[in-house]
Coordinates of C-alpha atoms and ligand atoms in Angstrom, one line a residue:
Chain A
M1 CA 91.7 171.7 79.0
S2 CA 91.1 168.4 79.0
A3 CA 89.0 167.9 75.6
D4 CA 91.7 165.7 74.3
S5 CA 90.6 163.5 77.5
N6 CA 86.9 162.9 75.4
S7 CA 86.5 159.0 75.8
S8 CA 85.3 156.4 74.6
S9 CA 82.4 156.9 77.2
Q10 CA 80.6 159.4 74.7
E11 CA 78.3 158.1 71.8
T12 CA 78.4 160.5 69.4
P13 CA 81.0 163.3 69.2
N14 CA 79.8 167.0 71.5
P15 CA 79.8 170.1 70.0
A16 CA 81.4 171.1 73.5
V17 CA 85.0 169.7 73.3
D18 CA 85.3 173.0 70.8
G19 CA 86.1 174.3 75.1
S20 CA 82.6 176.7 75.0
E21 CA 79.8 174.5 77.4
L22 CA 82.1 173.2 80.1
I23 CA 79.1 172.6 81.9
R24 CA 75.8 171.0 81.4
F25 CA 72.8 170.6 83.6
D26 CA 70.1 168.8 81.1
K27 CA 66.7 167.4 83.0
V28 CA 68.0 167.1 86.0
T29 CA 65.7 166.2 89.0
K30 CA 66.7 166.2 92.9
R31 CA 64.5 165.5 95.3
F32 CA 65.2 164.6 99.0
G33 CA 62.0 162.9 100.0
S34 CA 58.2 164.3 99.0
N35 CA 60.7 167.8 97.8
T36 CA 61.2 168.8 94.5
V37 CA 64.9 170.9 94.5
L38 CA 65.2 170.4 91.5
D39 CA 62.3 169.9 88.2
N40 CA 64.3 169.0 84.9
L41 CA 66.9 172.0 85.7
D42 CA 68.5 172.5 82.4
F43 CA 71.3 175.0 82.1
S44 CA 74.8 174.9 81.3
V45 CA 78.3 177.3 81.4
N46 CA 80.6 178.1 79.0
S47 CA 84.1 177.8 79.4
G48 CA 85.9 180.4 81.1
K49 CA 83.2 182.3 81.8
H50 CA 81.8 183.4 85.9
V51 CA 78.5 182.8 86.6
T52 CA 76.7 184.3 89.4
L53 CA 74.0 182.7 91.1
I54 CA 71.4 184.4 93.2
G55 CA 67.9 183.3 94.6
P56 CA 66.2 182.9 98.0
S57 CA 67.7 180.3 100.5
G58 CA 66.5 177.3 99.4
S59 CA 65.6 178.4 95.9
G60 CA 68.5 175.4 95.2
K61 CA 72.0 177.0 94.2
T62 CA 74.2 174.9 96.8
T63 CA 71.7 171.6 95.5
I64 CA 73.5 172.2 92.1
L65 CA 76.8 172.7 93.1
R66 CA 77.3 169.9 95.7
L67 CA 75.7 167.5 92.5
L68 CA 78.2 169.3 90.7
M69 CA 81.3 168.0 93.4
T70 CA 79.3 164.9 93.2
L71 CA 78.9 165.4 96.7
M72 CA 75.3 163.5 95.8
K73 CA 73.4 162.0 93.1
P74 CA 70.6 163.6 91.0
D75 CA 67.3 162.0 91.5
G76 CA 66.8 162.1 87.5
G77 CA 68.1 163.8 84.2
T78 CA 72.7 164.1 83.3
I79 CA 74.8 166.5 84.9
K80 CA 77.7 166.9 81.7
V81 CA 81.1 168.1 82.2
N82 CA 83.1 168.5 79.4
G83 CA 80.6 167.2 77.1
E84 CA 81.1 163.9 79.0
Y85 CA 78.8 162.4 81.6
L86 CA 79.4 163.1 85.4
T87 CA 78.0 160.8 87.5
H88 CA 76.5 158.3 84.2
E89 CA 78.9 156.3 81.8
V90 CA 77.8 154.6 78.5
K91 CA 77.9 151.0 79.1
D92 CA 77.1 148.6 76.2
G93 CA 75.0 151.5 75.1
K94 CA 73.0 152.1 78.1
L95 CA 73.5 155.2 80.5
V96 CA 74.7 153.6 83.5
P97 CA 75.4 155.3 87.0
A98 CA 79.2 155.9 87.1
G99 CA 81.6 153.7 89.1
E100 CA 84.2 155.3 91.4
K101 CA 87.0 155.5 88.9
H102 CA 84.9 157.2 86.1
I103 CA 83.3 159.7 88.5
R104 CA 87.1 161.2 90.3
E105 CA 88.0 161.0 86.0
I106 CA 85.8 163.5 85.7
R107 CA 85.5 165.4 89.2
K108 CA 89.4 166.1 88.6
N109 CA 88.3 169.3 86.9
I110 CA 86.6 170.7 89.3
G111 CA 87.3 172.5 92.3
M112 CA 85.6 174.3 95.0
V113 CA 85.2 176.3 98.3
F114 CA 83.2 175.6 101.3
Q115 CA 81.3 177.9 103.1
Q116 CA 82.7 177.1 105.8
F117 CA 85.9 176.5 104.6
N118 CA 86.1 172.8 106.0
L119 CA 89.6 173.0 106.0
F120 CA 92.1 169.7 107.4
P121 CA 92.0 170.7 111.6
N122 CA 94.8 167.9 111.4
M123 CA 97.7 169.2 108.8
K124 CA 99.2 172.2 108.8
V125 CA 98.2 175.3 106.1
L126 CA 101.2 174.0 103.7
R127 CA 100.3 170.4 104.3
N128 CA 96.7 171.2 103.3
I129 CA 97.4 172.4 99.7
T130 CA 100.2 170.1 99.0
E131 CA 98.1 166.9 100.3
A132 CA 96.0 165.8 96.8
P133 CA 97.9 167.3 94.3
I134 CA 101.6 164.7 95.9
S135 CA 99.2 161.7 96.3
V136 CA 95.5 162.2 93.9
L137 CA 98.0 164.1 91.1
G138 CA 101.1 162.3 91.9
L139 CA 103.7 165.6 92.2
S140 CA 107.2 165.3 94.3
K141 CA 107.2 167.1 97.4
D142 CA 109.6 169.8 95.6
E143 CA 106.8 170.4 92.8
A144 CA 104.1 170.3 95.0
E145 CA 105.3 172.8 97.5
E146 CA 106.5 174.7 95.2
R147 CA 103.1 175.8 94.1
A148 CA 101.6 175.4 97.5
R149 CA 103.5 178.5 98.1
E150 CA 103.3 180.5 95.1
L151 CA 99.7 180.3 96.3
L152 CA 99.9 181.2 99.2
D153 CA 101.6 184.2 98.2
M154 CA 98.8 184.9 96.1
V155 CA 96.4 184.9 98.2
G156 CA 98.2 187.1 100.7
L157 CA 99.2 184.4 103.2
G158 CA 102.5 183.3 102.8
D159 CA 103.9 183.5 106.2
R160 CA 101.5 181.2 107.4
A161 CA 102.8 177.4 105.8
D162 CA 103.3 176.9 108.6
A163 CA 100.7 177.0 111.3
Y164 CA 97.4 175.1 111.3
P165 CA 93.6 175.9 111.2
T166 CA 92.7 176.6 114.3
Q167 CA 95.4 179.3 115.0
L168 CA 94.3 181.3 111.7
S169 CA 91.0 183.9 111.8
G170 CA 88.3 183.1 109.0
G171 CA 89.7 185.1 106.9
Q172 CA 92.9 183.6 106.2
Q173 CA 91.0 179.7 107.0
Q174 CA 89.0 180.7 103.8
R175 CA 92.3 182.3 102.0
V176 CA 94.0 179.3 102.6
A177 CA 91.0 177.1 101.2
I178 CA 90.6 178.9 97.9
A179 CA 94.3 178.4 97.5
R180 CA 94.1 174.2 98.4
A181 CA 91.8 174.3 95.7
L182 CA 93.6 176.4 93.2
A183 CA 96.7 173.6 93.7
M184 CA 94.4 171.0 91.9
R185 CA 94.9 172.9 88.8
P186 CA 90.3 172.1 87.9
Q187 CA 88.8 173.6 84.8
V188 CA 86.0 175.3 87.2
L189 CA 85.5 176.6 90.9
L190 CA 82.8 176.9 92.5
L191 CA 82.3 178.7 95.6
D192 CA 79.5 178.4 97.7
E193 CA 78.4 181.1 99.7
V194 CA 82.2 181.3 100.7
T195 CA 81.9 184.5 102.7
S196 CA 78.1 184.0 104.0
A197 CA 80.9 183.0 107.8
L198 CA 82.9 184.7 108.2
D199 CA 83.2 188.5 110.2
P200 CA 82.4 191.4 108.3
E201 CA 85.5 192.9 107.9
L202 CA 87.0 189.2 106.9
V203 CA 84.8 189.7 103.5
A204 CA 86.6 192.3 101.6
G205 CA 90.0 189.8 101.7
V206 CA 88.3 187.0 100.8
L207 CA 86.4 188.9 97.7
D208 CA 90.0 190.4 96.9
V209 CA 91.6 187.2 96.4
L210 CA 88.7 185.8 94.0
R211 CA 88.6 189.7 92.3
D212 CA 92.5 188.5 91.8
I213 CA 91.3 185.5 90.2
A214 CA 88.6 186.2 88.1
R215 CA 90.4 188.8 86.3
S216 CA 94.0 187.1 86.2
T217 CA 93.1 183.5 86.0
D218 CA 90.9 181.3 83.5
I219 CA 89.3 179.5 85.2
T220 CA 85.0 179.4 84.8
M221 CA 83.1 180.4 88.3
L222 CA 80.3 179.3 89.2
C223 CA 79.3 180.9 92.3
V224 CA 76.9 181.6 94.6
T225 CA 77.1 184.8 96.6
H226 CA 74.9 187.5 98.4
E227 CA 77.5 189.8 98.6
M228 CA 75.5 191.5 95.0
N229 CA 78.5 194.2 94.5
F230 CA 81.1 191.2 94.0
A231 CA 78.3 189.8 92.0
R232 CA 78.2 192.5 89.4
D233 CA 82.0 193.1 89.1
I234 CA 83.3 189.6 88.3
S235 CA 79.8 187.8 87.0
D236 CA 79.5 187.7 82.5
Q237 CA 76.6 185.8 84.1
V238 CA 73.7 185.8 86.3
L239 CA 71.3 183.1 87.0
M240 CA 68.4 184.3 89.1
F241 CA 66.6 180.9 91.2
D242 CA 63.3 180.5 92.8
S243 CA 62.4 177.2 93.9
G244 CA 64.4 175.0 92.0
R245 CA 64.0 176.6 88.8
I246 CA 66.3 180.1 86.3
I247 CA 63.5 182.2 86.2
E248 CA 65.9 184.8 85.2
S249 CA 69.1 185.2 83.6
G250 CA 71.4 188.0 81.9
S251 CA 74.3 190.2 82.1
P252 CA 74.4 191.8 85.8
D253 CA 74.0 194.8 84.1
K254 CA 70.6 193.8 83.0
I255 CA 70.0 191.5 86.1
F256 CA 70.5 193.8 88.9
S257 CA 69.0 197.4 87.4
E258 CA 66.6 196.4 84.9
P259 CA 65.6 193.0 86.5
E260 CA 62.6 191.8 84.7
H261 CA 60.8 189.7 87.1
D262 CA 59.1 190.7 90.2
R263 CA 60.4 188.4 92.1
T264 CA 64.0 189.2 90.8
R265 CA 63.0 192.8 91.4
E266 CA 61.4 191.6 95.2
F267 CA 64.6 190.1 95.7
L268 CA 67.2 192.1 94.6
N269 CA 65.4 194.7 97.2
A270 CA 65.1 192.4 99.8
V271 CA 69.4 191.4 99.6
L272 CA 70.1 194.9 98.2
Chain B
M1 CA 103.9 135.7 153.3
M2 CA 105.6 134.3 150.2
S3 CA 108.7 131.6 150.2
A4 CA 111.2 132.9 148.5
K5 CA 111.2 129.5 146.5
F6 CA 107.2 130.4 145.3
F7 CA 107.8 133.6 144.6
E8 CA 110.6 133.0 142.3
N9 CA 109.1 130.1 140.6
W10 CA 105.4 131.6 140.6
F11 CA 104.6 134.8 141.1
L12 CA 107.3 136.9 139.3
P13 CA 107.2 134.3 136.1
G14 CA 103.6 134.7 136.7
V15 CA 103.1 138.5 136.9
W16 CA 106.1 138.4 133.9
L17 CA 102.9 136.1 131.7
T18 CA 100.3 138.2 133.2
V19 CA 102.4 141.8 131.6
Q20 CA 103.0 139.7 128.0
I21 CA 99.2 138.3 127.7
T22 CA 98.2 142.0 128.6
V23 CA 99.9 143.8 125.8
L24 CA 100.3 140.6 122.9
S25 CA 96.1 140.8 123.0
A26 CA 95.9 144.1 123.4
L27 CA 98.4 144.4 119.7
F28 CA 95.8 142.0 118.7
A29 CA 93.0 143.3 119.9
F30 CA 94.0 147.2 118.3
V31 CA 94.3 145.1 115.1
V32 CA 91.6 143.7 114.5
S33 CA 89.4 146.9 116.0
F34 CA 91.3 148.7 113.0
V35 CA 90.0 146.2 110.8
I36 CA 86.6 145.4 111.8
G37 CA 86.2 148.8 113.0
V38 CA 86.9 150.2 109.3
L39 CA 84.7 147.9 107.4
R40 CA 82.0 148.8 109.6
T41 CA 81.7 152.0 107.7
S42 CA 82.1 150.8 104.3
R43 CA 80.1 151.9 101.3
W44 CA 79.1 147.8 100.5
R45 CA 76.3 146.7 102.5
I46 CA 77.3 143.0 102.7
V47 CA 81.1 144.6 103.7
R48 CA 78.9 146.2 106.7
I49 CA 76.9 143.0 107.8
L50 CA 79.5 140.9 107.8
S51 CA 81.6 142.8 110.3
G52 CA 78.7 144.2 112.0
A53 CA 78.1 139.8 112.0
Y54 CA 81.1 139.6 113.9
F55 CA 80.8 143.2 116.6
E56 CA 77.6 141.5 117.7
I57 CA 78.6 137.9 117.6
F58 CA 81.8 138.2 119.4
R59 CA 81.1 141.1 122.1
S60 CA 77.8 138.4 123.3
T61 CA 79.9 136.0 123.3
S62 CA 81.5 134.8 127.3
A63 CA 85.1 135.6 126.8
L64 CA 86.0 132.4 128.8
V65 CA 83.6 130.0 127.6
F66 CA 85.1 131.1 124.0
M67 CA 88.1 130.9 125.5
F68 CA 87.6 127.0 127.0
W69 CA 86.5 126.3 123.1
I70 CA 89.2 127.5 121.4
A71 CA 91.5 125.9 124.7
F72 CA 89.6 122.4 124.6
T73 CA 87.3 122.0 121.8
V74 CA 88.8 123.4 118.2
P75 CA 91.9 121.2 119.6
M76 CA 88.9 118.5 119.9
L77 CA 87.7 119.0 116.3
L78 CA 90.3 119.7 114.5
H79 CA 93.0 117.3 115.9
I80 CA 95.4 120.5 116.1
K81 CA 96.4 122.2 119.8
F82 CA 97.3 125.8 120.6
A83 CA 99.9 127.1 123.0
P84 CA 97.6 127.0 126.0
M85 CA 99.4 131.6 126.0
F86 CA 98.1 131.5 122.6
S87 CA 94.3 130.6 122.7
G88 CA 94.0 132.9 125.8
I89 CA 95.5 135.7 123.5
L90 CA 93.8 134.3 120.7
A91 CA 89.6 134.4 122.6
L92 CA 91.0 138.2 124.6
G93 CA 92.0 139.6 120.3
I94 CA 88.4 138.2 119.1
T95 CA 86.7 139.5 122.1
Y96 CA 88.3 143.0 123.5
G97 CA 89.4 144.1 119.3
A98 CA 84.9 143.4 119.4
Y99 CA 84.4 146.1 121.5
G100 CA 87.6 147.7 120.1
S101 CA 85.6 147.8 116.4
E102 CA 83.2 149.6 118.6
I103 CA 85.5 152.7 119.3
V104 CA 87.0 153.0 116.1
R105 CA 83.5 152.9 114.4
G106 CA 82.1 156.0 116.8
A107 CA 85.1 157.5 116.1
L108 CA 85.3 157.5 112.1
A109 CA 81.4 158.3 113.0
A110 CA 81.6 161.6 114.9
V111 CA 84.3 163.1 112.0
P112 CA 81.9 165.9 110.3
A113 CA 80.9 164.9 107.2
A114 CA 82.0 168.1 105.8
Q115 CA 86.0 167.1 106.5
R116 CA 84.6 163.9 103.8
E117 CA 83.5 166.5 101.8
A118 CA 86.3 168.8 101.7
G119 CA 87.9 165.3 100.8
I120 CA 85.7 164.3 97.7
A121 CA 86.3 167.9 96.5
L122 CA 89.9 167.1 96.4
N123 CA 89.6 164.0 94.3
F124 CA 90.9 161.6 97.1
T125 CA 90.2 158.2 96.5
P126 CA 88.2 156.4 99.0
M127 CA 91.3 155.1 100.9
Q128 CA 93.2 158.3 100.9
R129 CA 90.4 159.8 102.8
L130 CA 90.6 157.3 105.3
R131 CA 94.3 157.1 105.6
R132 CA 95.0 161.1 105.7
I133 CA 92.0 162.5 106.9
E134 CA 89.5 160.7 109.0
L135 CA 90.8 158.0 110.6
P136 CA 93.6 160.8 112.1
Q137 CA 90.8 163.4 112.9
A138 CA 89.2 160.1 114.8
W139 CA 93.1 159.3 116.3
P140 CA 92.5 161.4 119.7
E141 CA 88.5 160.4 120.2
M142 CA 89.3 156.9 120.4
L143 CA 92.0 157.4 122.9
P144 CA 90.1 157.8 126.2
P145 CA 87.6 154.8 125.4
F146 CA 90.5 152.7 124.2
N147 CA 91.8 152.9 127.2
N148 CA 89.1 152.0 129.5
L149 CA 89.2 149.3 127.3
L150 CA 92.8 148.4 127.5
I151 CA 92.2 148.2 131.3
E152 CA 89.2 145.7 131.1
L153 CA 91.5 143.4 128.9
L154 CA 94.0 143.6 131.7
K155 CA 91.7 142.4 134.1
G156 CA 90.5 139.9 131.9
T157 CA 93.5 138.6 130.9
S158 CA 93.1 136.4 134.6
L159 CA 90.7 134.4 133.0
V160 CA 93.8 132.6 131.4
S161 CA 94.3 131.2 134.3
L162 CA 91.3 128.7 133.8
I163 CA 93.4 127.4 131.2
A164 CA 96.5 126.0 133.1
V165 CA 98.0 129.5 132.2
A166 CA 100.5 130.4 134.8
D167 CA 99.9 134.3 135.3
M168 CA 99.4 136.0 138.7
T169 CA 96.5 135.3 139.2
F170 CA 97.4 131.9 138.9
A171 CA 99.9 131.5 141.1
G172 CA 97.6 133.3 143.5
N173 CA 95.1 130.1 143.5
L174 CA 98.4 127.7 143.3
K175 CA 99.2 130.1 146.7
R176 CA 95.5 129.8 148.1
L177 CA 95.2 125.8 147.4
V178 CA 98.9 125.6 148.9
S179 CA 98.4 127.5 152.6
G180 CA 95.4 128.0 153.3
D181 CA 95.7 131.7 153.3
S182 CA 94.4 133.6 150.2
A183 CA 94.3 136.9 152.4
P184 CA 98.1 138.7 151.7
I185 CA 98.2 137.0 147.8
Y186 CA 95.2 138.1 147.3
T187 CA 95.1 141.8 148.4
L188 CA 98.4 141.8 146.7
L189 CA 97.1 140.8 143.0
L190 CA 94.2 143.7 143.6
V191 CA 97.2 146.1 144.5
L192 CA 99.5 145.3 141.3
Y193 CA 96.2 144.7 139.2
F194 CA 95.7 148.9 140.0
V195 CA 99.4 149.7 139.6
F196 CA 99.4 147.6 136.0
A197 CA 96.5 150.1 135.0
F198 CA 97.5 153.4 136.4
I199 CA 100.6 152.8 134.4
L200 CA 98.6 152.2 131.5
T201 CA 96.3 155.4 131.7
R202 CA 99.3 157.7 132.3
V203 CA 100.7 156.3 129.2
M204 CA 97.3 157.1 127.4
R205 CA 96.8 159.6 128.5
L206 CA 100.4 161.2 127.2
L207 CA 99.5 160.1 124.0
E208 CA 96.4 161.4 124.1
R209 CA 97.8 164.9 125.5
R210 CA 100.2 164.7 122.7
A211 CA 97.9 164.0 120.4
K212 CA 95.6 167.3 121.4
A213 CA 98.8 169.4 121.8
R214 CA 100.5 168.6 118.5
V215 CA 97.9 171.4 116.6
G216 CA 97.6 173.4 120.1
Q217 CA 94.5 172.9 120.8
R218 CA 94.7 172.6 123.8
P219 CA 98.4 173.4 127.0
A220 CA 99.7 170.3 127.8
Q221 CA 98.8 169.6 131.3
S222 CA 101.2 167.8 133.4
G223 CA 101.2 166.3 136.7
L224 CA 97.9 165.5 138.8
R225 CA 95.9 167.0 136.7
A226 CA 96.5 165.0 133.4
L227 CA 96.1 162.2 135.1
F228 CA 92.8 162.7 136.9
G229 CA 91.8 166.1 135.2
G230 CA 88.5 165.5 132.8
V231 CA 90.4 165.4 129.9
R232 CA 86.9 164.6 127.7
E233 CA 84.7 167.4 127.7
K234 CA 85.3 168.4 123.5
S235 CA 83.2 167.7 121.4
A236 CA 82.9 165.5 118.8
I237 CA 83.4 168.0 115.6
D238 CA 86.3 170.3 117.7
P239 CA 89.1 170.6 115.0
I240 CA 90.4 167.4 116.7
T241 CA 94.2 166.5 115.2
S242 CA 96.8 164.3 114.8
A243 CA 99.6 164.4 112.3
G244 CA 100.8 160.7 112.8
G245 CA 97.5 159.0 112.8
A246 CA 96.8 155.8 113.7
K247 CA 99.8 153.6 113.1
Ligands
LIG1 N1 70.8 167.1 102.6 C1 69.3 167.8 102.7 N2 67.9 166.8 103.3 C2 66.6 167.2 102.6 N3 66.7 168.2 102.5 C3 67.7 169.2 102.0 C4 68.8 169.0 101.9 N4 70.0 169.7 101.6 C5 68.9 170.5 100.9 N5 67.9 170.7 101.4 C6 66.4 171.2 100.8 O1 66.3 171.0 99.8 C7 66.3 173.3 98.9 C8 66.9 173.3 98.5 O2 68.6 173.7 99.3 P1 69.5 174.4 99.4 O3 69.9 173.6 97.2 O4 70.2 174.7 100.0 O5 69.4 175.6 98.4 P2 70.1 177.2 98.8 O6 71.4 177.3 98.8 O7 69.7 177.6 97.9 O8 69.3 177.5 100.2 C9 66.4 173.4 100.2 O9 64.4 173.2 101.2 C10 66.7 172.3 101.6 O10 65.8 173.0 103.1
LIG2 MG1 72.8 177.4 100.2

């Protein structure tokens, strides 16, 4: 945990530094042209929790993860990670858009796995995993490779270190992508429909790896998925989105068994 | 058709000079291509505007007039004098580098945005993303258009004969002026340019095949198919690879 890295960019000490609140969205707005995708969205995720976002296509789930990963910027509101602003910093008592250096400092706590894997095709599997730890975290090659091999074993691909991504199945590529994200030791892992691009017979292998991670690590997970059984298994909390708003949230038992909202019921009927 | 004296004093040195000028201006143009091409993808608008201006200006001016300008006008204005060969290489490198920057910019733009995003998610710096992800993937894309440009450059080197650099075209002109007979020597020059272009293409195809074969993307072709066969049908989204990257 990097609560100790809470820097001078804070105007007031934040309760989040006790480790309980890892992510906070505060009145976050995101627009694409005239299409307001997120409108004053508030929510928070506590450290170590597994939170699943569900909701119909286009409801803004991916947008939330991409904002957190700093792949796009909010049009309004603020996002905090460990109590520190993600895309803003405080200069002379004023909140200004953050520079690259500040963003990278906060972003190191966050890792992401993409629907389409996005492995680097120009690198072998092992180097896909070691490249960032070596050049970003400054690990030695030996350290990075040792850790990469452990992670590959964990995702069941210990024998494919020397393959190129194109030589692997989609399921294998996605497991490498999970290992690659974990190699950076993020506090929170963002998972955006990581099994949606896979052939059905490959889905279970990837979900098993994620279940394993959820069980055996204290990593926080923010997960968008249509695999409702998986969501029920691993989630501490489920957030139901519709049109960029959280219309219902609660434990998986509550959401899946006795949803309050009509929209939630409709949605679950459609996907289950 | 060619006296031994002409052959030794003008023709052979001319051929050698053409080779030297081609290699040196290609290296210079290559560096310019990468520097300007990368700058044209910069996050900063002002950098994009300046490098874009370089591209627009030097692809639109006549390489020959520019060469005259460096060889004759600059020395007059600044009271410095370049060796004619240096002026030639400078003009060719700057001009063909402008064309080359478009190849580099285009190939970088063709790298899928998802690759950049994966790089951001792993917290690489923009420079690290460029060096380790974007350029290596763009590199095989660049080779076929670089091959075309290289051949254009080879043929363009004959312009230096007009600023009194005794390349092989210069030797040909000399032969015509002295003997009045131009058919054999110019025919020979055409064949020589073709042979040089053929050799360059051969080398570039080799590089391209190696860049791709490195990831088993396509079985390495050999013989005539490698030389004449289309290696171009691949799209930009294909996982393109070359661990070596742009050196
Ligand atoms: N880059 C973009 N440009 C324009 N519109 C976008 C972009 N990304 C997402 N959108 C729009 O934002 C809305 C929410 O998208 P998204 O967050 O991907 O939803 P979800 O992941 O829940 O399906 C959709 O209406 C989508 O069309
Ligand atoms: Mg989505």
